[in-house]
Amino acid sequence: MRIGELAARAGTTTRTLRYYESRGLLPARRAGNGYRTYDESDLRLLRQIRTLQDFGFDLEETRPFVECLRAGHPEGDSCPASLAVYRRKLDELDALIGQLSTVRETVARQLARAELAAEAEAPGGPEPVCELGGDPW
């Protein structure tokens, strides 16, 4: 198949495919007329790359998965290098989750403090009034 068909079947653009080719992730085979040619295995590589990128992997992190498929393995994550990338990504995600949990706890404490301060300033104070004028509804 030609580049346009592969791009359409993979749900991407020809520009993206040429970029993957320049990065060595997609083979650069040419027909006698100079057109790029692809087959079903190339579509499989692209689907692996796109899936991993959807999960937050950067393009270079997809390389071991692509190489695993190219080596003839049935799945891109059945090679030791791919498993190592999974482990690193999980460590990265765990660190981010920890950071987000810390930020959430800080914001929750700030909210609780602010709510207590607001209650102390105006216990049973007047109802809020819209200062923009007009009917409320």
Coordinates of N, CA and C in Angstrom, one line a residue:
M1 N 0.8 -1.2 0.0 CA 0.0 0.0 0.0 C 0.9 1.2 0.0
R2 N 0.3 2.3 -0.4 CA 1.1 3.6 -0.5 C 0.9 4.4 0.8
I3 N 1.6 5.4 0.9 CA 1.6 6.2 2.2 C 0.3 6.8 2.6
G4 N -0.5 7.2 1.6 CA -1.8 7.8 1.9 C -2.8 6.8 2.4
E5 N -2.7 5.6 1.9 CA -3.6 4.5 2.4 C -3.2 4.1 3.8
L6 N -1.9 4.0 4.0 CA -1.4 3.6 5.3 C -1.8 4.6 6.4
A7 N -1.6 5.9 6.0 CA -2.0 7.0 6.9 C -3.5 6.9 7.3
A8 N -4.3 6.7 6.3 CA -5.8 6.7 6.5 C -6.1 5.5 7.4
R9 N -5.5 4.3 7.1 CA -5.9 3.1 7.9 C -5.4 3.2 9.3
A10 N -4.3 4.0 9.5 CA -3.7 4.1 10.9 C -4.3 5.3 11.6
G11 N -5.1 6.1 10.9 CA -5.7 7.3 11.5 C -4.7 8.4 11.8
T12 N -3.8 8.6 10.9 CA -2.8 9.6 11.1 C -2.6 10.3 9.8
T13 N -1.5 11.1 9.7 CA -1.2 11.8 8.5 C 0.0 11.3 7.8
T14 N 0.2 11.6 6.5 CA 1.4 11.2 5.8 C 2.6 11.9 6.4
R15 N 2.4 13.1 6.8 CA 3.5 13.9 7.5 C 4.0 13.1 8.7
T16 N 3.1 12.6 9.5 CA 3.5 11.9 10.7 C 4.3 10.6 10.3
L17 N 3.8 9.9 9.2 CA 4.5 8.7 8.8 C 5.9 9.1 8.3
R18 N 6.1 10.2 7.6 CA 7.4 10.5 7.1 C 8.3 10.9 8.3
Y19 N 7.7 11.5 9.3 CA 8.5 11.8 10.6 C 8.9 10.5 11.2
Y20 N 8.0 9.5 11.4 CA 8.4 8.2 12.0 C 9.5 7.6 11.1
E21 N 9.4 7.7 9.8 CA 10.4 7.1 9.0 C 11.8 7.8 9.2
S22 N 11.8 9.1 9.4 CA 13.0 9.9 9.6 C 13.6 9.5 11.0
R23 N 12.8 9.1 11.9 CA 13.3 8.6 13.2 C 13.6 7.2 13.3
G24 N 13.5 6.5 12.2 CA 13.9 5.1 12.1 C 12.8 4.1 12.7
L25 N 11.6 4.6 12.9 CA 10.6 3.7 13.5 C 9.8 3.0 12.4
L26 N 9.7 3.6 11.2 CA 8.9 3.0 10.1 C 9.9 2.7 9.0
P27 N 9.9 1.5 8.4 CA 10.8 1.2 7.3 C 10.6 2.1 6.1
A28 N 11.7 2.4 5.4 CA 11.6 3.3 4.2 C 11.9 2.4 3.0
R29 N 10.8 1.7 2.6 CA 10.9 0.9 1.4 C 10.3 1.7 0.2
R30 N 10.9 1.5 -0.9 CA 10.5 2.3 -2.1 C 10.2 1.3 -3.3
A31 N 9.2 1.6 -4.0 CA 8.9 0.8 -5.2 C 9.8 1.3 -6.3
G32 N 9.7 0.6 -7.5 CA 10.6 1.0 -8.6 C 10.3 2.4 -9.1
N33 N 9.1 2.9 -8.9 CA 8.7 4.3 -9.3 C 9.1 5.3 -8.3
G34 N 9.7 4.9 -7.1 CA 10.1 5.8 -6.1 C 9.1 6.1 -5.0
Y35 N 7.9 5.6 -5.1 CA 6.9 5.7 -4.1 C 7.2 4.8 -2.9
R36 N 6.9 5.3 -1.7 CA 7.0 4.5 -0.5 C 6.0 3.4 -0.6
T37 N 6.4 2.2 -0.1 CA 5.4 1.1 -0.1 C 5.4 0.5 1.3
Y38 N 4.2 0.1 1.7 CA 4.0 -0.4 3.1 C 3.2 -1.7 3.0
D39 N 3.2 -2.5 4.1 CA 2.4 -3.7 4.2 C 1.7 -3.7 5.5
E40 N 1.0 -4.8 5.8 CA 0.2 -5.0 7.0 C 1.1 -4.9 8.3
S41 N 2.4 -5.4 8.2 CA 3.3 -5.3 9.3 C 3.6 -3.9 9.7
D42 N 3.6 -3.0 8.7 CA 3.9 -1.6 9.0 C 2.7 -1.0 9.7
L43 N 1.5 -1.4 9.3 CA 0.3 -0.9 10.0 C 0.3 -1.4 11.4
R44 N 0.7 -2.6 11.6 CA 0.8 -3.1 13.0 C 1.8 -2.2 13.9
L45 N 2.9 -1.9 13.3 CA 3.9 -1.0 13.9 C 3.3 0.3 14.3
L46 N 2.6 0.9 13.4 CA 1.9 2.2 13.6 C 0.9 2.1 14.7
R47 N 0.1 1.0 14.7 CA -0.9 0.9 15.8 C -0.2 0.8 17.1
Q48 N 0.9 0.1 17.2 CA 1.6 -0.1 18.5 C 2.1 1.3 18.9
I49 N 2.7 2.1 18.0 CA 3.2 3.4 18.3 C 2.1 4.3 18.8
R50 N 1.0 4.3 18.1 CA -0.1 5.2 18.4 C -0.8 4.8 19.8
T51 N -0.9 3.5 20.0 CA -1.5 3.1 21.3 C -0.6 3.6 22.5
L52 N 0.7 3.4 22.3 CA 1.6 3.8 23.4 C 1.6 5.3 23.6
Q53 N 1.6 6.0 22.5 CA 1.5 7.5 22.6 C 0.2 7.9 23.3
D54 N -0.9 7.2 23.0 CA -2.1 7.6 23.6 C -2.1 7.4 25.1
F55 N -1.2 6.4 25.6 CA -1.0 6.1 27.0 C 0.0 7.1 27.6
G56 N 0.6 8.0 26.8 CA 1.6 9.0 27.4 C 3.0 8.6 27.2
F57 N 3.3 7.6 26.4 CA 4.7 7.3 26.1 C 5.2 8.3 25.0
D58 N 6.4 8.7 25.2 CA 7.0 9.6 24.1 C 7.5 8.7 23.0
L59 N 7.7 9.3 21.8 CA 8.1 8.6 20.6 C 9.3 7.6 20.8
E60 N 10.3 8.1 21.5 CA 11.5 7.3 21.7 C 11.2 6.1 22.6
E61 N 10.2 6.2 23.5 CA 9.9 5.1 24.4 C 9.2 4.0 23.6
T62 N 8.7 4.3 22.4 CA 8.0 3.3 21.6 C 9.0 2.4 20.9
R63 N 10.2 2.8 20.8 CA 11.2 2.1 19.9 C 11.4 0.7 20.3
P64 N 11.6 0.3 21.6 CA 11.7 -1.1 21.9 C 10.5 -2.0 21.5
F65 N 9.3 -1.4 21.6 CA 8.1 -2.2 21.2 C 8.1 -2.4 19.7
V66 N 8.5 -1.4 18.9 CA 8.6 -1.5 17.5 C 9.7 -2.5 17.1
E67 N 10.8 -2.4 17.7 CA 11.9 -3.4 17.4 C 11.5 -4.8 17.8
C68 N 10.7 -5.0 18.8 CA 10.3 -6.3 19.2 C 9.3 -6.9 18.1
L69 N 8.4 -6.0 17.6 CA 7.6 -6.5 16.5 C 8.4 -6.8 15.3
R70 N 9.3 -5.9 15.0 CA 10.1 -6.2 13.8 C 10.9 -7.5 13.9
A71 N 11.3 -7.8 15.1 CA 12.1 -9.1 15.3 C 11.2 -10.3 15.1
G72 N 9.9 -10.1 14.9 CA 9.0 -11.2 14.7 C 8.2 -11.7 15.8
H73 N 8.3 -11.0 16.9 CA 7.5 -11.4 18.1 C 6.0 -11.0 17.9
P74 N 5.1 -11.8 18.5 CA 3.7 -11.6 18.2 C 3.2 -10.3 18.8
E75 N 3.8 -9.9 19.9 CA 3.4 -8.6 20.6 C 4.6 -7.8 20.8
G76 N 4.4 -6.5 20.7 CA 5.5 -5.5 20.9 C 6.0 -5.5 22.3
D77 N 5.3 -6.0 23.3 CA 5.7 -5.9 24.7 C 6.2 -7.3 25.2
S78 N 6.6 -8.2 24.3 CA 7.1 -9.5 24.7 C 8.6 -9.6 24.8
C79 N 9.3 -8.5 24.7 CA 10.7 -8.4 24.7 C 11.2 -7.8 26.0
P80 N 12.4 -8.1 26.5 CA 12.9 -7.5 27.8 C 13.0 -6.0 27.7
A81 N 13.4 -5.5 26.6 CA 13.6 -4.0 26.5 C 12.2 -3.3 26.6
S82 N 11.2 -3.9 26.1 CA 9.8 -3.3 26.2 C 9.3 -3.4 27.7
L83 N 9.6 -4.5 28.3 CA 9.2 -4.6 29.7 C 9.9 -3.6 30.6
A84 N 11.2 -3.3 30.3 CA 11.9 -2.3 31.0 C 11.3 -0.9 30.8
V85 N 10.8 -0.6 29.6 CA 10.1 0.7 29.4 C 8.9 0.7 30.2
Y86 N 8.1 -0.3 30.2 CA 6.9 -0.4 31.1 C 7.2 -0.1 32.5
R87 N 8.3 -0.7 33.0 CA 8.7 -0.5 34.4 C 9.0 0.9 34.7
R88 N 9.8 1.5 33.8 CA 10.2 2.9 34.0 C 9.0 3.9 33.9
K89 N 8.1 3.6 33.0 CA 6.9 4.4 32.9 C 6.0 4.3 34.1
L90 N 5.9 3.1 34.7 CA 5.1 2.9 35.9 C 5.8 3.7 37.1
D91 N 7.1 3.6 37.2 CA 7.8 4.4 38.2 C 7.5 5.9 38.0
E92 N 7.6 6.4 36.8 CA 7.3 7.8 36.5 C 5.9 8.1 36.9
L93 N 4.9 7.3 36.6 CA 3.5 7.5 36.9 C 3.3 7.5 38.4
D94 N 3.9 6.6 39.1 CA 3.8 6.5 40.6 C 4.4 7.8 41.2
A95 N 5.5 8.3 40.7 CA 6.0 9.6 41.2 C 5.0 10.8 41.0
L96 N 4.4 10.8 39.8 CA 3.5 11.9 39.5 C 2.2 11.8 40.4
I97 N 1.8 10.5 40.6 CA 0.6 10.3 41.4 C 0.9 10.8 42.8
G98 N 2.1 10.5 43.3 CA 2.5 11.0 44.6 C 2.6 12.5 44.7
Q99 N 3.1 13.2 43.7 CA 3.1 14.6 43.7 C 1.7 15.2 43.7
L100 N 0.8 14.6 42.8 CA -0.5 15.1 42.8 C -1.3 14.9 44.1
S101 N -1.0 13.8 44.8 CA -1.6 13.5 46.1 C -1.2 14.6 47.1
T102 N 0.1 14.9 47.1 CA 0.6 16.0 48.0 C -0.1 17.3 47.7
V103 N -0.2 17.7 46.4 CA -0.8 18.9 46.1 C -2.3 18.9 46.5
R104 N -3.0 17.8 46.3 CA -4.4 17.7 46.6 C -4.6 17.9 48.1
E105 N -3.7 17.3 48.9 CA -3.8 17.4 50.4 C -3.6 18.9 50.8
T106 N -2.7 19.6 50.2 CA -2.4 21.0 50.5 C -3.6 21.8 50.1
V107 N -4.2 21.6 49.0 CA -5.4 22.4 48.6 C -6.5 22.1 49.5
A108 N -6.7 20.9 49.9 CA -7.8 20.5 50.8 C -7.6 21.2 52.1
R109 N -6.4 21.3 52.6 CA -6.1 22.0 53.9 C -6.4 23.5 53.8
Q110 N -6.0 24.0 52.6 CA -6.2 25.5 52.4 C -7.7 25.8 52.3
L111 N -8.5 24.9 51.7 CA -9.9 25.1 51.6 C -10.6 25.0 53.0
A112 N -10.2 24.0 53.7 CA -10.7 23.9 55.1 C -10.4 25.1 55.9
R113 N -9.2 25.6 55.8 CA -8.8 26.8 56.6 C -9.6 28.0 56.1
A114 N -9.8 28.2 54.8 CA -10.5 29.3 54.2 C -12.0 29.3 54.6
E115 N -12.5 28.1 54.7 CA -14.0 28.0 55.0 C -14.1 28.3 56.5
L116 N -13.2 27.9 57.4 CA -13.3 28.3 58.8 C -13.2 29.7 59.0
A117 N -12.3 30.4 58.2 CA -12.1 31.8 58.4 C -13.3 32.5 57.9
A118 N -13.9 32.1 56.8 CA -15.1 32.7 56.3 C -16.3 32.6 57.3
E119 N -16.4 31.5 57.9 CA -17.5 31.3 58.9 C -17.3 32.2 60.1
A120 N -16.0 32.3 60.5 CA -15.7 33.1 61.7 C -16.0 34.6 61.5
E121 N -15.8 35.1 60.2 CA -16.0 36.5 59.9 C -17.5 36.8 59.8
A122 N -18.3 36.0 59.3 CA -19.7 36.4 59.1 C -20.6 35.2 59.5
P123 N -20.7 34.8 60.8 CA -21.6 33.8 61.1 C -23.1 34.3 60.9
G124 N -23.8 33.6 60.1 CA -25.2 33.9 59.9 C -25.3 35.3 59.2
G125 N -24.3 35.7 58.5 CA -24.3 37.0 57.8 C -25.4 37.1 56.8
P126 N -25.5 38.2 56.1 CA -26.6 38.4 55.1 C -26.4 37.5 53.9
E127 N -27.5 37.2 53.3 CA -27.4 36.4 52.1 C -26.7 37.1 51.0
P128 N -25.9 36.4 50.2 CA -25.2 37.0 49.1 C -26.2 37.6 48.1
V129 N -25.8 38.8 47.6 CA -26.6 39.5 46.6 C -25.8 39.7 45.3
C130 N -26.5 39.5 44.2 CA -25.9 39.7 42.9 C -25.8 41.2 42.7
E131 N -24.6 41.7 42.4 CA -24.4 43.1 42.2 C -24.5 43.5 40.7
L132 N -24.8 42.6 39.9 CA -24.8 42.8 38.5 C -26.2 43.4 38.1
G133 N -27.1 43.3 38.9 CA -28.5 43.9 38.6 C -29.3 42.9 37.8
G134 N -30.5 43.3 37.6 CA -31.4 42.4 36.8 C -32.0 41.3 37.7
D135 N -32.9 40.6 37.0 CA -33.5 39.5 37.7 C -32.5 38.3 37.8
P136 N -32.6 37.6 38.9 CA -31.7 36.5 39.1 C -31.9 35.4 38.1
W137 N -33.1 35.3 37.5 CA -33.4 34.2 36.6 C -34.0 34.8 35.4

